[in-house]
mmCIF file of C-alpha atoms in Angstrom:
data_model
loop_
_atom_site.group_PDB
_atom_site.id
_atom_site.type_symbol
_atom_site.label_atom_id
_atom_site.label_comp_id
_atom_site.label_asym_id
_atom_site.label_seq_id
_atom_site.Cartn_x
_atom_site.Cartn_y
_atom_site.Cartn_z
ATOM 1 C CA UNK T 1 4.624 -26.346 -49.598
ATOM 2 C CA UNK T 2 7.037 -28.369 -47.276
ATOM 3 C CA UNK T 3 8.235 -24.674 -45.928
ATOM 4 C CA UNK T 4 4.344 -23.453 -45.502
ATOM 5 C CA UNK T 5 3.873 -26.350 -43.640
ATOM 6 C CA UNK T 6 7.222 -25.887 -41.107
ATOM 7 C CA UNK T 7 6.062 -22.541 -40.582
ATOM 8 C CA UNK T 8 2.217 -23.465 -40.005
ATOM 9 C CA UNK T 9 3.084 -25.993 -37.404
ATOM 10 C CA UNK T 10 5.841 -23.587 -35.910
ATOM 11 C CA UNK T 11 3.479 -20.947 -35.612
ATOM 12 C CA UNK T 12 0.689 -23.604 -33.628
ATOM 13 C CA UNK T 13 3.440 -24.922 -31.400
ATOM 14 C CA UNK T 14 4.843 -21.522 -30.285
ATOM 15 C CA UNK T 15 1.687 -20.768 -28.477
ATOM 16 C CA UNK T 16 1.113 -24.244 -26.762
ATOM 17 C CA UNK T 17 4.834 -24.519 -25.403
ATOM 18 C CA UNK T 18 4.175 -21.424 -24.013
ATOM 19 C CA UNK T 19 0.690 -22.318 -22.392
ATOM 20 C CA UNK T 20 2.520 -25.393 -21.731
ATOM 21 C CA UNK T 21 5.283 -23.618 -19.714
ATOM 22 C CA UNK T 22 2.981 -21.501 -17.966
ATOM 23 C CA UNK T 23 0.695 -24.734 -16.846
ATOM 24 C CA UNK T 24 3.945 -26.794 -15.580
ATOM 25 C CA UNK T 25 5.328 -23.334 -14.050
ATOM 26 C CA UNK T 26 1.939 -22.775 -12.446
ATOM 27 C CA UNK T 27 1.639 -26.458 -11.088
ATOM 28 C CA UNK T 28 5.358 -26.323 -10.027
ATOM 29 C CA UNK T 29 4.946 -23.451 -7.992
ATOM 30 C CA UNK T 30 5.050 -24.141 -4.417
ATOM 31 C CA UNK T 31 5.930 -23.200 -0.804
ATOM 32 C CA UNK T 32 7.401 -25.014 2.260
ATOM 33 C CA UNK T 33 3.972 -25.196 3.858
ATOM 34 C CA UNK T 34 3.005 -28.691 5.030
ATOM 35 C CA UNK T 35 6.690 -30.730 4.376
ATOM 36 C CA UNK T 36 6.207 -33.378 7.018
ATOM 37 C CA UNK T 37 7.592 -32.507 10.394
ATOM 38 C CA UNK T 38 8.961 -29.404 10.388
ATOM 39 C CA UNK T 39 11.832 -28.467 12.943
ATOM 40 C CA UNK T 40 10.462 -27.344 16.097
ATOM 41 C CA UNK T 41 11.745 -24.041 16.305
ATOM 42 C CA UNK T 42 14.609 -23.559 18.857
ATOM 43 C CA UNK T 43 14.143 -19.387 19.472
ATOM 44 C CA UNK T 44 10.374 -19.257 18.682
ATOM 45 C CA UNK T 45 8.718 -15.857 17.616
ATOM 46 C CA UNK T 46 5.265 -15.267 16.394
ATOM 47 C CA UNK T 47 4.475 -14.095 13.234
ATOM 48 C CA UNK T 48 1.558 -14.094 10.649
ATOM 49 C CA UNK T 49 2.091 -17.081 7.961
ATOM 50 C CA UNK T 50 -0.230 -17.519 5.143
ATOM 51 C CA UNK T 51 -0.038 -20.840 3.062
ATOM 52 C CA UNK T 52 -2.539 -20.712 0.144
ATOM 53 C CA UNK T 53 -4.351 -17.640 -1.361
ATOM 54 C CA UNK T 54 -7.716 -16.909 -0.024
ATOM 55 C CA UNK T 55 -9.605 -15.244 2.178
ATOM 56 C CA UNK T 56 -8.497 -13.724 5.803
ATOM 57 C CA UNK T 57 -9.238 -17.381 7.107
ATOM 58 C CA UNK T 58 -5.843 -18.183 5.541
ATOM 59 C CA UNK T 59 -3.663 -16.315 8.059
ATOM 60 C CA UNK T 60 -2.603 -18.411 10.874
ATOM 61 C CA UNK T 61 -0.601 -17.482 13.763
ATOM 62 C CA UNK T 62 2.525 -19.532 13.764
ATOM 63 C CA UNK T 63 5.556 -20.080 15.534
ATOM 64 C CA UNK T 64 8.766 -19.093 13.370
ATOM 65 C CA UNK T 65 12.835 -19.625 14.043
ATOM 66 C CA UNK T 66 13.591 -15.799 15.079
ATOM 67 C CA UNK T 67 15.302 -13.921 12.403
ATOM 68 C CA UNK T 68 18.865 -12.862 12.011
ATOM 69 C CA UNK T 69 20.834 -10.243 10.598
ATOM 70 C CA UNK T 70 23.090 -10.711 7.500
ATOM 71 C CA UNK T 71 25.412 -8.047 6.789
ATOM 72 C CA UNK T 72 24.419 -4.829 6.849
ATOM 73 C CA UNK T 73 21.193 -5.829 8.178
ATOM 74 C CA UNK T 74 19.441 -4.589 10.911
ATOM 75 C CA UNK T 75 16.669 -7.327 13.225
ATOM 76 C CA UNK T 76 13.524 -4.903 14.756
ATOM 77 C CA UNK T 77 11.497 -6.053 17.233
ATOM 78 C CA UNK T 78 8.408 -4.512 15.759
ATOM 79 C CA UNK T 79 6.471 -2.525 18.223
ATOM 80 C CA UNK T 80 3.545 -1.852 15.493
ATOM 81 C CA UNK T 81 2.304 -2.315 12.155
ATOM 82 C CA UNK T 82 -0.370 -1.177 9.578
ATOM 83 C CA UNK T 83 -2.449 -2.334 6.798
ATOM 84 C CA UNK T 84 -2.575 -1.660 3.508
ATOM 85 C CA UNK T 85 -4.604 -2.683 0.636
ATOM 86 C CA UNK T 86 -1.651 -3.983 -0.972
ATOM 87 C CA UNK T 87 -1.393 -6.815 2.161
ATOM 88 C CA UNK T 88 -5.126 -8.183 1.136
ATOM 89 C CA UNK T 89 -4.301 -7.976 -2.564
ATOM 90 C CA UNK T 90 -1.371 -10.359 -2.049
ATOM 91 C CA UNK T 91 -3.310 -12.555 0.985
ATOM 92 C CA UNK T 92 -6.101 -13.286 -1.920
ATOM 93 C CA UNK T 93 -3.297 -13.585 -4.879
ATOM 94 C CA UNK T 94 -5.787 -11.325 -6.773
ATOM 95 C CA UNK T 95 -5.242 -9.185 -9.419
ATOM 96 C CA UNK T 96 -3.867 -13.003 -10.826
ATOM 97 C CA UNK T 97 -1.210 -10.474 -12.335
ATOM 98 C CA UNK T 98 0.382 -10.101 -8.700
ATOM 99 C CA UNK T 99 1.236 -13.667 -8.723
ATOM 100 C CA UNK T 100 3.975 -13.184 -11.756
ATOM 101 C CA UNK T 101 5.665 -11.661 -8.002
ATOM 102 C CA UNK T 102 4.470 -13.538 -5.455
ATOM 103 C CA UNK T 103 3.792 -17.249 -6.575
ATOM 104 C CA UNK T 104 1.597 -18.287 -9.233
ATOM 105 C CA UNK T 105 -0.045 -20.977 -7.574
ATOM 106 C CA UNK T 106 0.841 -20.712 -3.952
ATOM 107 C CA UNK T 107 2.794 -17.825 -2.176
ATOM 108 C CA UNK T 108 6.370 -17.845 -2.315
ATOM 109 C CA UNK T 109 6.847 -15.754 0.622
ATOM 110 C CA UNK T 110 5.070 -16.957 3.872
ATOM 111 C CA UNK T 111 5.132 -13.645 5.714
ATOM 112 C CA UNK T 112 3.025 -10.642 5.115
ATOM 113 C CA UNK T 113 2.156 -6.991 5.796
ATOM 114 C CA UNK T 114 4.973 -4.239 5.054
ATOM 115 C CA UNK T 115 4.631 -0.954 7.102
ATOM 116 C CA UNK T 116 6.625 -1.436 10.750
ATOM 117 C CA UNK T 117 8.201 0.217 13.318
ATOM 118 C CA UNK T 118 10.527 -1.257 16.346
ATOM 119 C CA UNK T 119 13.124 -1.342 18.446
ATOM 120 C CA UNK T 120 16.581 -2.503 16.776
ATOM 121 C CA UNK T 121 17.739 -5.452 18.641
ATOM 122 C CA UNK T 122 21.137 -6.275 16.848
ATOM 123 C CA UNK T 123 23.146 -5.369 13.590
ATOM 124 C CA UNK T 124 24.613 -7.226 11.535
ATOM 125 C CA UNK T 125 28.047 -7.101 10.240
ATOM 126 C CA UNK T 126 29.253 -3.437 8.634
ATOM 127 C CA UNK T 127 26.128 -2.065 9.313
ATOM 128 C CA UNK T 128 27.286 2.070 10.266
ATOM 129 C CA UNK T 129 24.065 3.614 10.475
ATOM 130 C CA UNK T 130 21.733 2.035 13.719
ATOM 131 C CA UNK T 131 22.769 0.650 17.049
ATOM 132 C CA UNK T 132 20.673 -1.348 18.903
ATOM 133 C CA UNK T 133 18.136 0.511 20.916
ATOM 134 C CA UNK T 134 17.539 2.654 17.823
ATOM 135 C CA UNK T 135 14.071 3.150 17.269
ATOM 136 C CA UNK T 136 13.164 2.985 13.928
ATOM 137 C CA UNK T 137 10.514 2.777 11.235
ATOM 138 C CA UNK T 138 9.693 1.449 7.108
ATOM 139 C CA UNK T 139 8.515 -0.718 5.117
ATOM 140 C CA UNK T 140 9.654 -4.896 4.801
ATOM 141 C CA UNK T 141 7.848 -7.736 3.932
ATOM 142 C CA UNK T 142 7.223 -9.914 7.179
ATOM 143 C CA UNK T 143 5.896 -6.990 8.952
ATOM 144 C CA UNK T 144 3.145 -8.567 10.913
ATOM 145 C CA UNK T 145 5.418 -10.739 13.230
ATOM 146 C CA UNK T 146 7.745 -9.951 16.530
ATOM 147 C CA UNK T 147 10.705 -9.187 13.977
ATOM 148 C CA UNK T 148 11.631 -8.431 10.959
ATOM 149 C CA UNK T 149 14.896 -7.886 9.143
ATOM 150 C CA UNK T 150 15.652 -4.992 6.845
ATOM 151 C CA UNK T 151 18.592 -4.013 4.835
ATOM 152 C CA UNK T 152 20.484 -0.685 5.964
ATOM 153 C CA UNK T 153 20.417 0.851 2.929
ATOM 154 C CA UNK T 154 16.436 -0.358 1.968
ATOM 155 C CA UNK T 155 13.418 1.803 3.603
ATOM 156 C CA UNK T 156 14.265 2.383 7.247
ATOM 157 C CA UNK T 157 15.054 5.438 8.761
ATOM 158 C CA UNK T 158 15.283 6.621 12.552
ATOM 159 C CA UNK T 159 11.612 7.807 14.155
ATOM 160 C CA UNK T 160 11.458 11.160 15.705
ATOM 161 C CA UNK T 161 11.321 11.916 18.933
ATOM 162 C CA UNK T 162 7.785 12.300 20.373
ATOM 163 C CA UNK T 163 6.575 10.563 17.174
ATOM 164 C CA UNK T 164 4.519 7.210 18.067
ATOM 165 C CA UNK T 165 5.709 3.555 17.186
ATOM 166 C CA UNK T 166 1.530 3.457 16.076
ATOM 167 C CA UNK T 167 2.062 6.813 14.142
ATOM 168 C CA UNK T 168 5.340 5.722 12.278
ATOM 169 C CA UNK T 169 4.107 2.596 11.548
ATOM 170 C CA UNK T 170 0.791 4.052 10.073
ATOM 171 C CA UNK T 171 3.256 5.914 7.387
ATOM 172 C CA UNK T 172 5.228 4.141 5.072
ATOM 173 C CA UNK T 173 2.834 3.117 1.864
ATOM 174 C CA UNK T 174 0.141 5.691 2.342
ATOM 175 C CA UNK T 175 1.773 8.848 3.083
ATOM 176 C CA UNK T 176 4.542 8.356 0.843
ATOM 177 C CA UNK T 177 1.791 6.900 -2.282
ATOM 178 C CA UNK T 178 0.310 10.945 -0.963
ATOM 179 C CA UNK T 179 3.460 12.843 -0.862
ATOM 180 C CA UNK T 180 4.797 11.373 -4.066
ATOM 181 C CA UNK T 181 1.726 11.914 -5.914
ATOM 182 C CA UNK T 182 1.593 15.446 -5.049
ATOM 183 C CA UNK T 183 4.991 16.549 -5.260
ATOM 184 C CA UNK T 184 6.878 14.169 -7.643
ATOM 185 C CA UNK T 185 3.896 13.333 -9.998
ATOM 186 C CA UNK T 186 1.081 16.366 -9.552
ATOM 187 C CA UNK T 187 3.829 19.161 -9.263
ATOM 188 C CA UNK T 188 1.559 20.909 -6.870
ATOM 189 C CA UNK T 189 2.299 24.467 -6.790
ATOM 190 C CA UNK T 190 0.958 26.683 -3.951
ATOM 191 C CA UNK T 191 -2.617 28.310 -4.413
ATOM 192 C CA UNK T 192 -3.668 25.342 -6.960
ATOM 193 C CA UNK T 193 -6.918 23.760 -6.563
ATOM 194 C CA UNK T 194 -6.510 19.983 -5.703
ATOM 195 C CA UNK T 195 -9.535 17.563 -5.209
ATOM 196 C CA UNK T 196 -8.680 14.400 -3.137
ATOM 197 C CA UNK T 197 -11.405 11.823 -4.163
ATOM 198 C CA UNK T 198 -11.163 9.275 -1.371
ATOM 199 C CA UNK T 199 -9.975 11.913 1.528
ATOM 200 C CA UNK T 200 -10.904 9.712 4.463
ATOM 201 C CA UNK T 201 -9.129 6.672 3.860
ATOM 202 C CA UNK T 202 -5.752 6.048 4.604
ATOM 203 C CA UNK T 203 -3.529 7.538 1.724
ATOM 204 C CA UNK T 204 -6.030 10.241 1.529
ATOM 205 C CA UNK T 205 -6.270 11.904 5.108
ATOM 206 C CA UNK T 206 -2.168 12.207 4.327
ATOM 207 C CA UNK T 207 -2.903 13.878 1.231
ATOM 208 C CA UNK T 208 -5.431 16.086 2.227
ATOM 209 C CA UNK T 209 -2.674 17.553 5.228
ATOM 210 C CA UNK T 210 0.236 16.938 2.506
ATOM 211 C CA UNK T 211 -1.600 19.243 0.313
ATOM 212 C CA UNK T 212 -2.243 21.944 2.536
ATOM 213 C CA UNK T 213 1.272 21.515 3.557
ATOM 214 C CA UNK T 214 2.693 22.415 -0.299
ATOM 215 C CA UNK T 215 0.212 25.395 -0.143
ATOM 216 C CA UNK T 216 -3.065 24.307 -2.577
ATOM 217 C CA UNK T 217 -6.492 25.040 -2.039
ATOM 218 C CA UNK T 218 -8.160 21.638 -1.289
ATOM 219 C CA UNK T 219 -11.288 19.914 -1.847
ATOM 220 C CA UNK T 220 -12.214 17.055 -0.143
ATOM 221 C CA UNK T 221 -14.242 13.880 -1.101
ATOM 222 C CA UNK T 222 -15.724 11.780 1.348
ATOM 223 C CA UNK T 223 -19.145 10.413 2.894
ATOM 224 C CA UNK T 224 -21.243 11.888 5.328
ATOM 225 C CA UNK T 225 -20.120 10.727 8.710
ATOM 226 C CA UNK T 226 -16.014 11.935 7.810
ATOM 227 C CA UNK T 227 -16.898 15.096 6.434
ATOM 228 C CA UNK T 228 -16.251 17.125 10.120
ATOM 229 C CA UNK T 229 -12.733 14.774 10.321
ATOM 230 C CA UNK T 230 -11.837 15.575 6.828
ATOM 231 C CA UNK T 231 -12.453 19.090 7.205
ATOM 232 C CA UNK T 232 -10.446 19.583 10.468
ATOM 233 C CA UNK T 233 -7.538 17.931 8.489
ATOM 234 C CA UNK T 234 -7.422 21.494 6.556
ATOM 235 C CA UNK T 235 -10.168 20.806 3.196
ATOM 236 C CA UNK T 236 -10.964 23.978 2.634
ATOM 237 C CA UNK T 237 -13.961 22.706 1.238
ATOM 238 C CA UNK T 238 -15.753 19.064 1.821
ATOM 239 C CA UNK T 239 -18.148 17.263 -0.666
ATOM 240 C CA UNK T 240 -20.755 14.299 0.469
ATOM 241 C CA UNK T 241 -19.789 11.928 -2.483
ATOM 242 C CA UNK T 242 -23.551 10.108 -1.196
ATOM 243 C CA UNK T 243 -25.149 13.604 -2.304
ATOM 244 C CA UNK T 244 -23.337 15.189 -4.627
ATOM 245 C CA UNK T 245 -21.471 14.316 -7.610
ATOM 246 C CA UNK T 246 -18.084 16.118 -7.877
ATOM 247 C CA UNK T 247 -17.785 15.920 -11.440
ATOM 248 C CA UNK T 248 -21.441 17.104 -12.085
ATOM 249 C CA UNK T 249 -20.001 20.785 -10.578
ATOM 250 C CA UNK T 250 -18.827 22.919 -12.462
ATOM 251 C CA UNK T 251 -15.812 23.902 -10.236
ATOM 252 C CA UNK T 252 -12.460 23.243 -12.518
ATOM 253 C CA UNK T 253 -9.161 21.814 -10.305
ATOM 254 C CA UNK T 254 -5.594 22.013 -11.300
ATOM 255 C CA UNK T 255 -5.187 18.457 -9.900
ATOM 256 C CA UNK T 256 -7.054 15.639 -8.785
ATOM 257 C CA UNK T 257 -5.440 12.744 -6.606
ATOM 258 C CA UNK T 258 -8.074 9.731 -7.188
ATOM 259 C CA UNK T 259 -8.196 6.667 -4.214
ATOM 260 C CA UNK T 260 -11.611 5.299 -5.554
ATOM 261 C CA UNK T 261 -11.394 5.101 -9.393
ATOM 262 C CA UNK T 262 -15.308 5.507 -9.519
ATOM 263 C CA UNK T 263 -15.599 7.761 -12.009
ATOM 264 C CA UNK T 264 -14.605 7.450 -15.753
ATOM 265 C CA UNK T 265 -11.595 9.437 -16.797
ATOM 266 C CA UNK T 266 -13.897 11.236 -19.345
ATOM 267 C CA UNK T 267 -16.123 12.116 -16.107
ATOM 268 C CA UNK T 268 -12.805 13.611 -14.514
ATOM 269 C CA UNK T 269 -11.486 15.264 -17.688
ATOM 270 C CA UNK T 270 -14.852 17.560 -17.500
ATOM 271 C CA UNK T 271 -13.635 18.596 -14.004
ATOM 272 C CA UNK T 272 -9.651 19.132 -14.791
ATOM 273 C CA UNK T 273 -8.274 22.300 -15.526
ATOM 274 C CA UNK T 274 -6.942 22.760 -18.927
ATOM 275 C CA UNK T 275 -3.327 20.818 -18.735
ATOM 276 C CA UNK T 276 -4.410 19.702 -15.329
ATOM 277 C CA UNK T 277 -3.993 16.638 -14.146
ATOM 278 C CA UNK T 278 -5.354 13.426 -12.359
ATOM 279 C CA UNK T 279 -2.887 10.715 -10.399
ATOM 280 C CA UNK T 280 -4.375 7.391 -10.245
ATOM 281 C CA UNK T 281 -4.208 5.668 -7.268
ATOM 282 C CA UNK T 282 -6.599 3.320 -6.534
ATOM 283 C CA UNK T 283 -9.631 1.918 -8.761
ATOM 284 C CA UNK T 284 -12.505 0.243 -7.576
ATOM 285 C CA UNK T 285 -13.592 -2.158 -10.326
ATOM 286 C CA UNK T 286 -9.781 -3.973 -10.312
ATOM 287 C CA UNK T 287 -11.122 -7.573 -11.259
ATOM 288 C CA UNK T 288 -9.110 -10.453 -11.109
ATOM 289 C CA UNK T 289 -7.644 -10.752 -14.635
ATOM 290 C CA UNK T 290 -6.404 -7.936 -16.271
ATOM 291 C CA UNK T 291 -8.456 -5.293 -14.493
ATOM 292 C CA UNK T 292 -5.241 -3.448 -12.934
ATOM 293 C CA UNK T 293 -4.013 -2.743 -16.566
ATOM 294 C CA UNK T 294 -7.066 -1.335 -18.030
ATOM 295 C CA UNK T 295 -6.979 1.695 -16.564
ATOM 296 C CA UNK T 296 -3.353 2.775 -16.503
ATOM 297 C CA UNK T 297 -3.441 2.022 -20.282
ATOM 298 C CA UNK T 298 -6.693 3.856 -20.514
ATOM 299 C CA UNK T 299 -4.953 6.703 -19.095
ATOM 300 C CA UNK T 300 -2.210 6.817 -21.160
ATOM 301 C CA UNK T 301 -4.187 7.112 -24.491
ATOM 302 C CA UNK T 302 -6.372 9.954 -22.963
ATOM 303 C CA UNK T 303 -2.800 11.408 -22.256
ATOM 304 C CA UNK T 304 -1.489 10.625 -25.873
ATOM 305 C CA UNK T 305 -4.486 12.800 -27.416
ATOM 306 C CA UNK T 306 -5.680 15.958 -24.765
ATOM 307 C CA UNK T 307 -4.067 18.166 -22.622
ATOM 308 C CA UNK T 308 -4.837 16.728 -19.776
ATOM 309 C CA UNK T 309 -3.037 14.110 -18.333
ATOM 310 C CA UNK T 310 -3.741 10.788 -16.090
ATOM 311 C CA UNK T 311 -0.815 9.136 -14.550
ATOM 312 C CA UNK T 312 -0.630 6.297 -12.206
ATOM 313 C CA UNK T 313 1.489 6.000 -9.659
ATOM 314 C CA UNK T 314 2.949 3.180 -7.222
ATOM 315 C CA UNK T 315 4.697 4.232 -4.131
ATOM 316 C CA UNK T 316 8.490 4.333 -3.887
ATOM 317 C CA UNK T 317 9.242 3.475 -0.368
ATOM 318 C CA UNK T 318 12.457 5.012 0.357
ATOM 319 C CA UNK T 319 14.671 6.508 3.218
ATOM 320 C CA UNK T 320 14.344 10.535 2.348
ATOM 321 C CA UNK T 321 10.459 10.473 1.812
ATOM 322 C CA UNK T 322 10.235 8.576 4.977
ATOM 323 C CA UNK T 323 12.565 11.195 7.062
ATOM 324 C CA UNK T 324 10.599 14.537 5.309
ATOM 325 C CA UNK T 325 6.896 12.748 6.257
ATOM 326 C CA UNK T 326 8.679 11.709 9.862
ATOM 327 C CA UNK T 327 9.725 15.309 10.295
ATOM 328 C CA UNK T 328 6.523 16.652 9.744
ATOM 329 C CA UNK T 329 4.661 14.476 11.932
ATOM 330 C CA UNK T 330 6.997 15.402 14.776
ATOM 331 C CA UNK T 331 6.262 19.369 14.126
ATOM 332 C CA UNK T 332 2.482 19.148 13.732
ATOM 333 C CA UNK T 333 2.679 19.531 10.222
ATOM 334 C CA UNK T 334 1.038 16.074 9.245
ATOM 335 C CA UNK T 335 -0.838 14.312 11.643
ATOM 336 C CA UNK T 336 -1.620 10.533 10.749
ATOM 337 C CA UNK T 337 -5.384 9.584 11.426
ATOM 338 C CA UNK T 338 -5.600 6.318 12.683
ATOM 339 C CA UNK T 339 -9.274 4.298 12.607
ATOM 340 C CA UNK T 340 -8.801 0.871 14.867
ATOM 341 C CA UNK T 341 -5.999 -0.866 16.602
ATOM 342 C CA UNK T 342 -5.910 -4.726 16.572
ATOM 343 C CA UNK T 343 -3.122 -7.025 18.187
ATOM 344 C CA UNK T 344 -1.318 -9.244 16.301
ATOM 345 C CA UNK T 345 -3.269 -12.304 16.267
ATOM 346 C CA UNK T 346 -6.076 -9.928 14.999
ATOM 347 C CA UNK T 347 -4.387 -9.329 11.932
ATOM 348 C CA UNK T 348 -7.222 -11.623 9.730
ATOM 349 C CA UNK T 349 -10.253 -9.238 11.417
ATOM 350 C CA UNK T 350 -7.766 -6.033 10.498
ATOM 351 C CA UNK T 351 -7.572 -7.021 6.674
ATOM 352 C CA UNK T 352 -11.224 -8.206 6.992
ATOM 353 C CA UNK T 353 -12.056 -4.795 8.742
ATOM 354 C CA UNK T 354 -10.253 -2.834 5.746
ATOM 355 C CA UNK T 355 -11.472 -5.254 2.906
ATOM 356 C CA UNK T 356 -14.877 -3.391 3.791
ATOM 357 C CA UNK T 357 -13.467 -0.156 2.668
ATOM 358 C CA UNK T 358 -15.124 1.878 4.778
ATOM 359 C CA UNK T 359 -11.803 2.672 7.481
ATOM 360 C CA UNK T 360 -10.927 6.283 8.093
ATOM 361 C CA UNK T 361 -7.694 6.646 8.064
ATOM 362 C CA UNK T 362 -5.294 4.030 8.607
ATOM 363 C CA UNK T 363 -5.360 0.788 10.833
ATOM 364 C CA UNK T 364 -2.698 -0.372 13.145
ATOM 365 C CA UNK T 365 -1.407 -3.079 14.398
ATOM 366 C CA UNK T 366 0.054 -3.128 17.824
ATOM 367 C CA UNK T 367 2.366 -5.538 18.972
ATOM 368 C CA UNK T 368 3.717 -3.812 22.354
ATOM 369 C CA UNK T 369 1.461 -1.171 23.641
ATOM 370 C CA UNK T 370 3.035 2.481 23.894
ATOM 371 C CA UNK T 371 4.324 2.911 27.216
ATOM 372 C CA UNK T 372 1.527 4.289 29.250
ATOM 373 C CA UNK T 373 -0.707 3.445 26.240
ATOM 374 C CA UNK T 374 -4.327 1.516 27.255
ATOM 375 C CA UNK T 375 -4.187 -2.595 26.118
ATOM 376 C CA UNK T 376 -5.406 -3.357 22.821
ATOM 377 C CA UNK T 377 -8.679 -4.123 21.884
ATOM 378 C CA UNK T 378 -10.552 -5.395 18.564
ATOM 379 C CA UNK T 379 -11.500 -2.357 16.632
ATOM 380 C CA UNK T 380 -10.387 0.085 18.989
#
């Protein structure tokens, strides 16, 4: 009895120091928001800070000590920047599951946004690869700000010649989440039919041209007022989501690269070639609990029992996908699509812009204007 009982009240206190560790953890959690005074930076720069988790109104334009570089690290002045779902997703703390990586009750890192491109203003220590002057572009956090510091070695690569700062910047997540879902994941294989279900938004006008590029026939999915832009991105053929249901038809595709997650996998399954096969990339009922695991696991039982397989996929930022996509931007091969341009201190109307949904394309973020380039404007 005495060992029924040790285990009973073992097995009830498990649980609660675990609950227990996650409520202290939680409540521990902190950032170096609001300590007092704090220093009066001596080289000021300006860069987006966010505190707490919340809306856009919790992005303040602050004053920060400029960065340095460690060894081999390069400092960028950052000419431009985009936005990404990913940036609001953090900014709001929601799926909760992102704060096991950011901070569960407050974020740990102050800085946001990730796609950049710049100027290299100084290198640090055994750094072999960039000089100053180098322009160059990738992905760090801290990307909406006057600098940023990235490792050597980490996603940063030269930008072409006759290739934009707004264009380079515009790359990094989406056209890499594209390429890599195509090539890497989907296999595509010239002459297949692909349908891109989300073509006008930012990683799918990439993947619609990325497509094309690898040689498949491709079908487009969009609303009514981006079915001319999708179509002069190279869709062969275009479908009004607003009129038409995709998976009502009864065309079959080879692969199917899904932004939008509004349609059941069942509903895709009836569309997919036999061993075809659907990439996940985005899904529009996420929720705030445990909504970004549903359908990945989801997927992977459909996979476990039918030919047919779903696959999610998160993009791997790194330096050769970001040369190939540069490369074909500065030949004409790939031509990024970009919707409005904000400045930096428009960064909160940016992620409130693209919280809507609704942006063709990508949006940028311009801290110096190209040279010859017209000022910035809101939603330009």
């Amino acid at each position: 009895m005495q060992v029924k009982r040790v285990l009973g009240w073992t097995a009830l206190a498990i649980p609660l120091a675990v609950v227990g560790a996650v409520f202290v953890a939680y409540w521990m959690s902190d950032n170096a928001c609001g300590e007092g005074n704090p220093a009066v930076p001596g080289d000021p720069v300006k860069a987006i800070l966010y505190c707490d988790y919340g809306s856009a109104d919790v992005l303040k334009l602050e004053d920060i000590e400029k960065p340095a570089p460690g060894d081999g690290e390069l400092l960028v002045r950052v000419r431009a920047a985009s936005v990404n779902p990913l940036d609001w997703h953090y900014m709001r703390g929601t799926p909760y599951l992102i704060r096991l990586d950011s901070g569960l009750r407050k974020p740990e890192e102050l800085r946001l946004g990730v796609d950049f491109s710049g100027t290299v203003e100084a290198v640090g220590r055994n750094v072999t690869r960039f000089k100053p002057g180098d322009d160059v572009f990738g992905g760090r956090t801290g990307a909406f700000g006057e600098y940023v510091v990235v490792r050597e070695d980490r996603a940063v690569v030269r930008k072409p010649p006759g290739v934009s700062f707004e264009q380079a910047a515009a790359v990094p997540i989406a056209a890499l989440t594209a390429l890599q879902a195509l090539r890497d994941v989907g296999q595509v294989q010239p002459g297949q039919k692909v349908l891109i279900n989300g073509a006008s938004g930012g990683v799918g006008t990439f993947a619609v041209q990325l497509a094309k590029h690898f040689g498949a026939q491709v079908t487009g999915v969009c609303s009514t007022r981006n079915l001319e832009m999708v179509r002069s991105l190279g869709a062969d053929e275009v479908i009004d989501y607003t009129k038409e249901d995709f998976t009502e038809g009864s065309e079959r595709y080879d692969l199917i690269v899904d932004m939008v997650g509004n349609h059941s996998l069942s509903k895709l399954r009836s569309v997919m070639e036999p061993d075809g096969k659907t990439i996940l990339v985005g899904d529009s009922e996420m929720g705030n609990w445990i909504g970004p695991l549903v359908r990945p696991v989801t997927a992977l039982l459909y996979s476990k029992f039918a030919n047919e397989q779903f696959i999610p996929i998160l993009a791997d930022l790194n330096q050769e996908d970001l040369a190939l996509v540069g490369e074909l931007i500065q030949t004409g091969r790939v031509t990024p699509v970009i919707d409005r341009r904000y400045s930096l201190a428009e960064v909160p109307d940016a992620l409130r812009y693209l919280e809507k949904g609704h942006a063709r394309g990508k949006v940028v973020v311009l801290l110096q204007p190209e040279s010859g380039a017209e000022p910035v404007a809101a939603g330009l």
